[in-house]
Amino acid sequence: MTIQAAISLATPIALLATSHDESAAQIAPDVSLGRAGSPEALDALARRCSMLTFDHEQVDPGIMRDLEAAGHTLRPSARTMAIAQDKSLQRALFQREGLPVPPWQQLQRAADLAEFARSHGWPVVLKAARGGYDGRGVWVADSQPTAAALAADLLAAGVPLIVEAWVPMERELAVLVARSPSGGLAVYPVVETVQAGGICREAVAPASIDSELAQQAIEIATTIATTIDAAGIIAVELFLAGGKLLINEIATRPHNSGHLSIEGCCTSQFENHLRAILDWPLGSTELLAPAAAMVNLIATETAIELPSRLPRALAVKGAHIHLYGKEMRPGRKVGHVTALGAGIEAALTTARTAAALLMEELEGTISEDQRPLNDGW
Ligand SMILES: Nc1ncnc2c1ncn2[C@@H]1O[C@H](COP(=O)(O)OP(=O)(O)OP(=O)(O)O)[C@@H](O)[C@H]1O
Ligand SMILES: [Mg+2]
């Protein structure tokens, strides 16, 4: 999706991918194959490019520092990426800055869990400090024996762990900020996300929260963007619990919660990522409709031929369908659908209708009450 944005701006991109099957590699005009963990692959890429940017965080911090030391420009920088890569570093930094985070601590020994739970109660959430995504690396444990056994296994396997209080949240929110090296900031309307099993299922904007809370969320996100010296898009994931905001984690790249910006906002997160890292003027983040909704297409155990289902989903008026050309492995995000609407329900109904036509296990027909409202958006 970043490449789609780069095409409009006639900005050439050289892509490093691990295989030609990767979504971006299927469309990029200039692909080299190599792992993000390979110093040689990154060095060869850096020599051909005026700057490097990233669409995931799993790049070795040492390699990034070496590239910077050799005079290459990384946006975001090695230091900024190091913060995004480590939930423990993030928590510690935000806490030092006086920003709100859930109660947490680094977990060196499984035996320390009992004391943490005495102070904060059960369940607790164990998280791999590094390497997790889509809920892989997040475990909710509701009793001492389960938590201690799990933590002992993970620590023995060398997984760096944090433990945090389980937050009984009313909503999950995300704020996307584009930041350019000269300090320019563009903030997107607060998004509300719905997660299940640690995976984002849906996102809607604007979030149904009052303007004061939205302002607080935006202030937290812009403070973080400046504190970590962000370049490009960052996403700040927040919990709303007891009417108060807590920071969950950040990503220093275009993020799933911002996919709805492609059709929903004046400038997509992908275009603003490029504008920001190139230090060009940032584009307006304004919503183009009263509401925008995005539904992820997540593969299940059932074998589904998306291309053959595409035409009937395309018949849903107002649904914008994105297929990533990925192999259907259970739990994998293989596409998304965005819709705009006069309100969140209308936008969601349109997006869900098309998503169901693509992904539902039974080739059923859509019932009358599931039909999109077609309210003009
Ligand atoms: N302390 C907590 N209390 C309650 N739920 C939590 C807590 N931490 C995480 N979760 C739930 O688990 C989800 C995944 O957690 P988190 O964002 O830390 O994991 P991740 O695998 O790094 O996610 P991502 O896919 O965003 O990279 C959250 O979006 C939230 O729904
Ligand atoms: Mg997350």
Coordinates of C-alpha atoms and ligand atoms in Angstrom, one line a residue:
M1 CA 0.0 0.0 0.0
T2 CA 3.0 2.3 0.5
I3 CA 4.1 1.4 -3.0
Q4 CA 0.6 2.4 -4.3
A5 CA 1.2 5.8 -2.7
A6 CA 4.7 6.1 -4.1
I7 CA 3.4 5.5 -7.6
S8 CA 1.2 8.6 -7.4
L9 CA 4.2 10.7 -6.3
A10 CA 6.5 9.2 -8.9
T11 CA 8.8 8.2 -6.1
P12 CA 10.9 5.1 -6.9
I13 CA 11.1 2.4 -4.3
A14 CA 13.5 -0.4 -4.1
L15 CA 12.1 -3.2 -2.0
L16 CA 13.9 -5.8 0.1
A17 CA 11.6 -8.8 0.5
T18 CA 12.2 -12.4 1.6
S19 CA 10.3 -13.9 -1.3
H20 CA 8.6 -12.9 -4.5
D21 CA 5.3 -14.1 -2.9
E22 CA 5.2 -11.2 -0.5
S23 CA 2.4 -8.8 -1.2
A24 CA 4.8 -5.8 -1.9
A25 CA 7.1 -8.0 -4.0
Q26 CA 4.2 -9.0 -6.2
I27 CA 3.8 -5.3 -7.4
A28 CA 7.2 -3.6 -6.7
P29 CA 9.1 -2.8 -9.9
D30 CA 12.5 -3.2 -8.2
V31 CA 12.8 -6.2 -5.7
S32 CA 15.8 -7.7 -4.2
L33 CA 15.5 -10.8 -2.1
G34 CA 17.1 -11.1 1.3
R35 CA 16.2 -11.2 5.0
A36 CA 15.7 -8.1 7.1
G37 CA 18.2 -9.7 9.5
S38 CA 21.0 -9.9 7.0
P39 CA 23.6 -7.1 7.2
E40 CA 24.7 -7.7 3.6
A41 CA 21.2 -7.5 2.2
L42 CA 20.5 -4.2 4.1
D43 CA 23.9 -2.8 3.2
A44 CA 23.4 -3.6 -0.5
L45 CA 19.9 -1.9 -0.4
A46 CA 21.1 1.1 1.5
R47 CA 23.9 1.7 -1.1
R48 CA 21.2 2.0 -3.8
C49 CA 18.8 4.3 -2.0
S50 CA 18.7 7.8 -0.6
M51 CA 17.0 6.5 2.5
L52 CA 15.6 3.4 4.1
T53 CA 12.2 3.0 5.7
F54 CA 10.5 -0.1 7.2
D55 CA 7.1 -1.7 7.1
H56 CA 7.7 -3.9 10.1
E57 CA 9.8 -3.7 13.3
Q58 CA 11.7 -7.0 13.0
V59 CA 15.0 -5.5 11.9
D60 CA 18.1 -6.0 14.0
P61 CA 19.0 -2.8 15.9
G62 CA 22.7 -3.5 15.6
I63 CA 22.5 -3.6 11.8
M64 CA 20.5 -0.3 11.8
R65 CA 23.1 1.4 14.0
D66 CA 25.9 0.2 11.7
L67 CA 24.0 1.5 8.6
E68 CA 23.7 4.9 10.3
A69 CA 27.3 4.9 11.3
A70 CA 28.2 4.2 7.6
G71 CA 26.4 7.4 6.7
H72 CA 23.0 6.0 5.5
T73 CA 19.8 7.7 6.3
L74 CA 17.2 5.6 8.2
R75 CA 13.7 7.1 8.7
P76 CA 12.7 6.2 11.3
S77 CA 16.1 6.1 12.9
A78 CA 17.8 3.1 14.6
R79 CA 17.1 4.7 18.0
T80 CA 13.4 5.3 17.2
M81 CA 13.0 1.7 15.9
A82 CA 14.7 0.3 19.0
I83 CA 11.9 1.8 21.1
A84 CA 9.2 0.4 18.9
Q85 CA 10.8 -3.1 19.0
D86 CA 10.8 -3.4 22.8
K87 CA 7.7 -3.2 24.9
S88 CA 9.8 -3.0 28.0
L89 CA 11.8 0.0 26.7
Q90 CA 8.6 1.7 25.6
R91 CA 6.9 1.3 29.0
A92 CA 9.9 2.5 30.9
L93 CA 10.3 5.6 28.6
F94 CA 6.6 6.6 28.7
Q95 CA 6.6 6.2 32.5
R96 CA 9.6 8.4 32.8
E97 CA 7.8 11.0 30.6
G98 CA 4.8 10.9 33.0
L99 CA 2.6 9.3 30.4
P100 CA -0.1 6.9 31.5
V101 CA 0.7 3.1 31.2
P102 CA -0.9 0.1 32.8
P103 CA 0.9 -1.3 35.9
W104 CA 3.8 -3.4 34.7
Q105 CA 7.3 -4.7 35.4
Q106 CA 10.0 -6.6 33.7
L107 CA 9.8 -10.3 34.6
Q108 CA 13.2 -11.9 35.4
R109 CA 11.9 -14.9 37.4
A110 CA 8.6 -16.7 37.4
A111 CA 8.6 -16.4 41.2
D112 CA 8.1 -12.6 40.9
L113 CA 4.6 -13.1 39.5
A114 CA 3.0 -13.9 42.8
E115 CA 4.0 -10.5 44.3
F116 CA 2.9 -8.6 41.1
A117 CA -0.5 -10.3 41.3
R118 CA -0.9 -9.6 45.0
S119 CA -0.6 -5.9 44.1
H120 CA -2.6 -5.8 40.9
G121 CA -4.9 -8.9 41.0
W122 CA -5.6 -11.6 38.5
P123 CA -5.6 -12.1 35.6
V124 CA -2.2 -10.8 34.6
V125 CA -0.9 -10.4 31.0
L126 CA 2.4 -11.8 30.1
K127 CA 4.1 -10.3 27.0
A128 CA 7.2 -11.1 25.0
A129 CA 9.1 -7.8 25.2
R130 CA 10.3 -8.3 21.6
G131 CA 9.2 -10.0 18.5
G132 CA 5.4 -10.2 19.0
Y133 CA 2.6 -9.2 16.6
D134 CA -1.0 -10.0 16.1
G135 CA -1.2 -11.2 19.6
R136 CA 1.6 -13.8 19.2
G137 CA 3.6 -13.0 22.2
V138 CA 0.6 -12.0 24.5
W139 CA -0.8 -14.4 27.1
V140 CA -3.5 -13.8 29.6
A141 CA -3.1 -16.0 32.7
D142 CA -5.7 -16.1 35.4
S143 CA -4.0 -18.1 38.2
Q144 CA -0.7 -18.4 39.8
P145 CA 0.1 -22.0 38.7
T146 CA -0.8 -21.3 35.0
A147 CA 1.1 -18.0 34.9
A148 CA 4.2 -19.4 36.7
A149 CA 4.4 -22.5 34.5
L150 CA 4.0 -20.4 31.3
A151 CA 6.5 -17.7 32.5
A152 CA 9.1 -20.4 33.5
D153 CA 8.8 -22.1 30.0
L154 CA 9.2 -18.8 28.2
L155 CA 12.1 -17.5 30.3
A156 CA 13.8 -20.9 29.9
A157 CA 13.4 -20.5 26.1
G158 CA 15.1 -17.1 26.3
V159 CA 12.0 -14.9 25.7
P160 CA 12.4 -11.5 27.4
L161 CA 9.1 -11.0 29.4
I162 CA 7.1 -8.2 30.9
V163 CA 4.0 -8.7 33.1
E164 CA 1.2 -6.2 33.2
A165 CA -2.1 -5.8 34.9
W166 CA -5.1 -7.0 32.8
V167 CA -7.0 -3.9 31.9
P168 CA -10.8 -4.1 32.0
M169 CA -11.2 -1.7 29.1
E170 CA -14.2 -0.1 27.6
R171 CA -12.6 0.6 24.3
E172 CA -9.4 0.3 22.4
L173 CA -8.2 3.3 20.5
A174 CA -5.4 4.2 18.1
V175 CA -4.0 7.6 17.1
L176 CA -1.8 7.9 14.0
V177 CA 0.6 10.7 13.7
A178 CA 2.8 11.6 10.7
R179 CA 6.0 13.4 11.8
S180 CA 8.7 14.9 9.5
P181 CA 12.3 15.5 10.3
S182 CA 11.8 19.2 10.3
G183 CA 9.2 18.7 13.0
G184 CA 5.9 18.9 11.0
L185 CA 3.1 16.9 12.5
A186 CA -0.2 15.7 11.1
V187 CA -2.6 13.8 13.3
Y188 CA -5.4 11.5 12.2
P189 CA -8.8 11.4 13.8
V190 CA -8.9 9.0 16.8
V191 CA -9.7 5.4 15.6
E192 CA -11.5 2.8 17.6
T193 CA -10.4 -0.8 17.1
V194 CA -12.0 -4.1 17.9
Q195 CA -9.6 -6.9 18.7
A196 CA -10.3 -10.6 19.2
G197 CA -7.7 -13.1 20.1
G198 CA -5.1 -10.4 20.0
I199 CA -5.9 -9.6 16.3
C200 CA -7.5 -6.4 15.1
R201 CA -10.8 -7.3 13.4
E202 CA -12.3 -3.9 12.8
A203 CA -11.5 -0.2 13.0
V204 CA -13.8 2.8 12.8
A205 CA -13.3 6.5 12.8
P206 CA -14.1 8.8 14.5
A207 CA -14.0 6.9 17.8
S208 CA -17.2 7.3 19.9
I209 CA -15.5 9.3 22.6
D210 CA -16.0 12.8 23.8
S211 CA -13.9 15.6 22.4
E212 CA -12.0 16.1 25.6
L213 CA -10.8 12.5 25.6
A214 CA -10.0 12.6 21.9
Q215 CA -7.9 15.7 22.6
Q216 CA -6.1 13.8 25.4
A217 CA -5.4 10.9 23.1
I218 CA -4.0 13.2 20.5
E219 CA -1.8 14.9 23.0
I220 CA -0.4 11.6 24.3
A221 CA 0.3 10.5 20.7
T222 CA 2.0 13.8 19.6
T223 CA 4.1 13.9 22.8
I224 CA 5.3 10.3 22.1
A225 CA 6.0 11.2 18.4
T226 CA 8.2 14.1 19.6
T227 CA 9.8 12.2 22.5
I228 CA 10.9 9.3 20.3
D229 CA 11.9 11.6 17.5
A230 CA 9.6 9.8 15.1
A231 CA 10.0 10.0 11.3
G232 CA 7.1 8.9 9.2
I233 CA 3.9 7.4 10.6
I234 CA 3.6 6.2 14.2
A235 CA 0.6 4.5 15.7
V236 CA -0.1 4.8 19.4
E237 CA -2.5 2.1 20.7
L238 CA -4.4 3.1 23.7
F239 CA -6.8 1.5 26.2
L240 CA -9.8 3.4 27.6
A241 CA -10.5 2.1 31.1
G242 CA -12.6 3.7 33.8
G243 CA -12.8 6.8 31.6
K244 CA -9.0 7.1 31.5
L245 CA -6.5 6.5 28.8
L246 CA -3.6 4.1 29.1
I247 CA -0.9 3.5 26.5
N248 CA -0.7 -0.1 25.2
E249 CA 2.1 0.1 22.6
I250 CA 3.4 2.0 19.6
A251 CA 4.3 1.1 16.0
T252 CA 6.7 3.3 14.0
R253 CA 5.2 2.5 10.6
P254 CA 1.9 2.6 8.8
H255 CA -0.5 0.5 10.9
N256 CA -3.6 -1.6 10.5
S257 CA -5.7 1.0 12.4
G258 CA -4.9 3.5 9.6
H259 CA -5.9 1.4 6.6
L260 CA -9.2 3.2 6.5
S261 CA -7.4 6.4 5.7
I262 CA -6.9 5.3 2.1
E263 CA -10.5 6.0 1.2
G264 CA -11.6 7.7 4.5
C265 CA -9.2 10.6 4.7
C266 CA -7.9 13.3 2.5
T267 CA -4.4 11.8 2.6
S268 CA -3.7 8.2 3.4
Q269 CA -1.3 7.1 6.1
F270 CA 0.8 5.6 3.4
E271 CA 1.2 8.8 1.4
N272 CA 1.8 10.8 4.6
H273 CA 4.4 8.2 5.6
L274 CA 6.3 9.0 2.4
R275 CA 5.7 12.7 2.6
A276 CA 7.0 12.7 6.2
I277 CA 10.2 10.7 5.6
L278 CA 11.0 12.8 2.6
D279 CA 10.4 16.0 4.6
W280 CA 7.7 17.1 2.2
P281 CA 4.6 19.1 3.3
L282 CA 2.2 16.7 5.1
G283 CA -1.3 16.1 3.7
S284 CA -4.6 16.8 5.4
T285 CA -5.8 14.0 7.6
E286 CA -9.4 15.1 7.5
L287 CA -12.1 12.5 7.2
L288 CA -14.0 12.6 3.9
A289 CA -17.3 11.4 5.4
P290 CA -18.9 11.6 8.8
A291 CA -17.6 8.0 9.5
A292 CA -15.3 5.4 8.0
A293 CA -15.1 1.7 8.9
M294 CA -12.6 -1.1 8.0
V295 CA -13.0 -4.8 8.4
N296 CA -10.0 -7.1 8.2
L297 CA -10.2 -10.2 6.1
I298 CA -8.6 -12.9 8.3
A299 CA -8.0 -16.4 6.9
T300 CA -9.6 -19.3 8.8
E301 CA -9.1 -23.1 8.6
T302 CA -11.6 -23.2 5.7
A303 CA -10.1 -23.1 2.2
I304 CA -11.5 -20.1 0.4
E305 CA -10.8 -19.0 -3.2
L306 CA -10.9 -15.2 -2.8
P307 CA -10.6 -14.4 -6.5
S308 CA -13.7 -16.4 -7.4
R309 CA -15.7 -14.6 -4.6
L310 CA -14.5 -11.2 -5.5
P311 CA -17.1 -10.2 -8.1
R312 CA -20.1 -10.7 -5.7
A313 CA -18.3 -8.7 -3.0
L314 CA -17.6 -5.9 -5.5
A315 CA -21.3 -5.7 -6.1
V316 CA -21.7 -4.2 -2.6
K317 CA -22.0 -0.5 -3.3
G318 CA -19.5 1.7 -1.4
A319 CA -17.3 -1.2 -0.3
H320 CA -13.6 -0.7 -1.1
I321 CA -11.9 -4.0 -1.3
H322 CA -8.1 -4.6 -0.8
L323 CA -6.7 -8.1 -1.3
Y324 CA -3.1 -8.6 -0.4
G325 CA -2.4 -11.6 -2.7
K326 CA -1.3 -13.6 0.4
E327 CA -1.6 -17.4 0.9
M328 CA -4.5 -18.2 3.1
R329 CA -3.0 -19.3 6.4
P330 CA -5.3 -19.4 9.4
G331 CA -5.2 -16.2 11.5
R332 CA -3.4 -14.3 8.7
K333 CA -4.7 -10.9 7.5
V334 CA -5.2 -11.4 3.8
G335 CA -7.0 -8.2 3.0
H336 CA -9.4 -5.6 4.2
V337 CA -12.6 -3.8 3.2
T338 CA -13.3 -0.1 3.9
A339 CA -16.5 1.8 3.6
L340 CA -17.6 5.4 4.4
G341 CA -21.0 6.3 5.8
A342 CA -23.2 8.9 7.4
G343 CA -22.6 7.2 10.6
I344 CA -20.4 4.4 12.0
E345 CA -23.2 1.7 11.8
A346 CA -23.8 2.4 8.2
A347 CA -20.1 2.3 7.3
L348 CA -19.6 -0.9 9.2
T349 CA -22.6 -2.6 7.7
T350 CA -21.3 -1.9 4.2
A351 CA -17.8 -3.1 5.0
R352 CA -19.0 -6.2 6.9
T353 CA -21.4 -7.2 4.1
A354 CA -18.6 -7.2 1.5
A355 CA -16.2 -8.9 4.0
A356 CA -18.8 -11.6 4.7
L357 CA -19.3 -12.3 1.0
L358 CA -15.5 -12.8 0.7
M359 CA -14.8 -14.8 3.8
E360 CA -17.9 -16.5 5.2
E361 CA -17.7 -20.3 5.3
L362 CA -21.1 -21.0 3.8
E363 CA -21.9 -19.6 0.4
G364 CA -25.1 -18.1 1.9
T365 CA -26.9 -15.1 0.7
I366 CA -27.0 -11.9 2.7
S367 CA -30.2 -11.4 4.6
E368 CA -32.3 -8.3 4.2
D369 CA -31.1 -6.8 7.5
Q370 CA -27.5 -7.3 6.6
R371 CA -27.8 -5.3 3.4
P372 CA -25.7 -2.2 3.2
L373 CA -27.7 1.0 3.8
N374 CA -26.2 2.7 0.8
D375 CA -26.6 6.1 2.4
G376 CA -24.9 7.9 -0.3
W377 CA -21.3 7.5 0.7
Ligands
LIG1 N1 -2.9 -5.4 29.7 C1 -3.9 -5.8 28.9 N2 -5.1 -5.9 29.4 C2 -6.1 -6.4 28.6 N3 -6.0 -6.7 27.3 C3 -4.8 -6.5 26.7 C4 -3.6 -6.1 27.5 N4 -2.6 -6.1 26.7 C5 -3.0 -6.4 25.5 N5 -4.3 -6.7 25.5 C6 -5.1 -7.2 24.3 O1 -4.3 -7.9 23.4 C7 -4.1 -7.2 22.2 C8 -2.7 -7.4 21.6 O2 -1.8 -6.9 22.5 P1 -0.5 -6.1 22.0 O3 -0.9 -4.9 21.2 O4 0.4 -5.8 23.2 O5 0.2 -7.3 21.1 P2 0.9 -7.3 19.7 O6 0.9 -8.8 19.4 O7 2.2 -6.6 19.9 O8 -0.1 -6.6 18.8 P3 0.0 -6.0 17.4 O9 -0.7 -6.9 16.5 O10 -0.7 -4.6 17.6 O11 1.5 -5.8 17.1 C9 -4.4 -5.8 22.5 O12 -4.8 -5.1 21.4 C10 -5.5 -6.0 23.5 O13 -6.8 -6.3 22.9
MG2 MG -1.0 -4.1 19.5

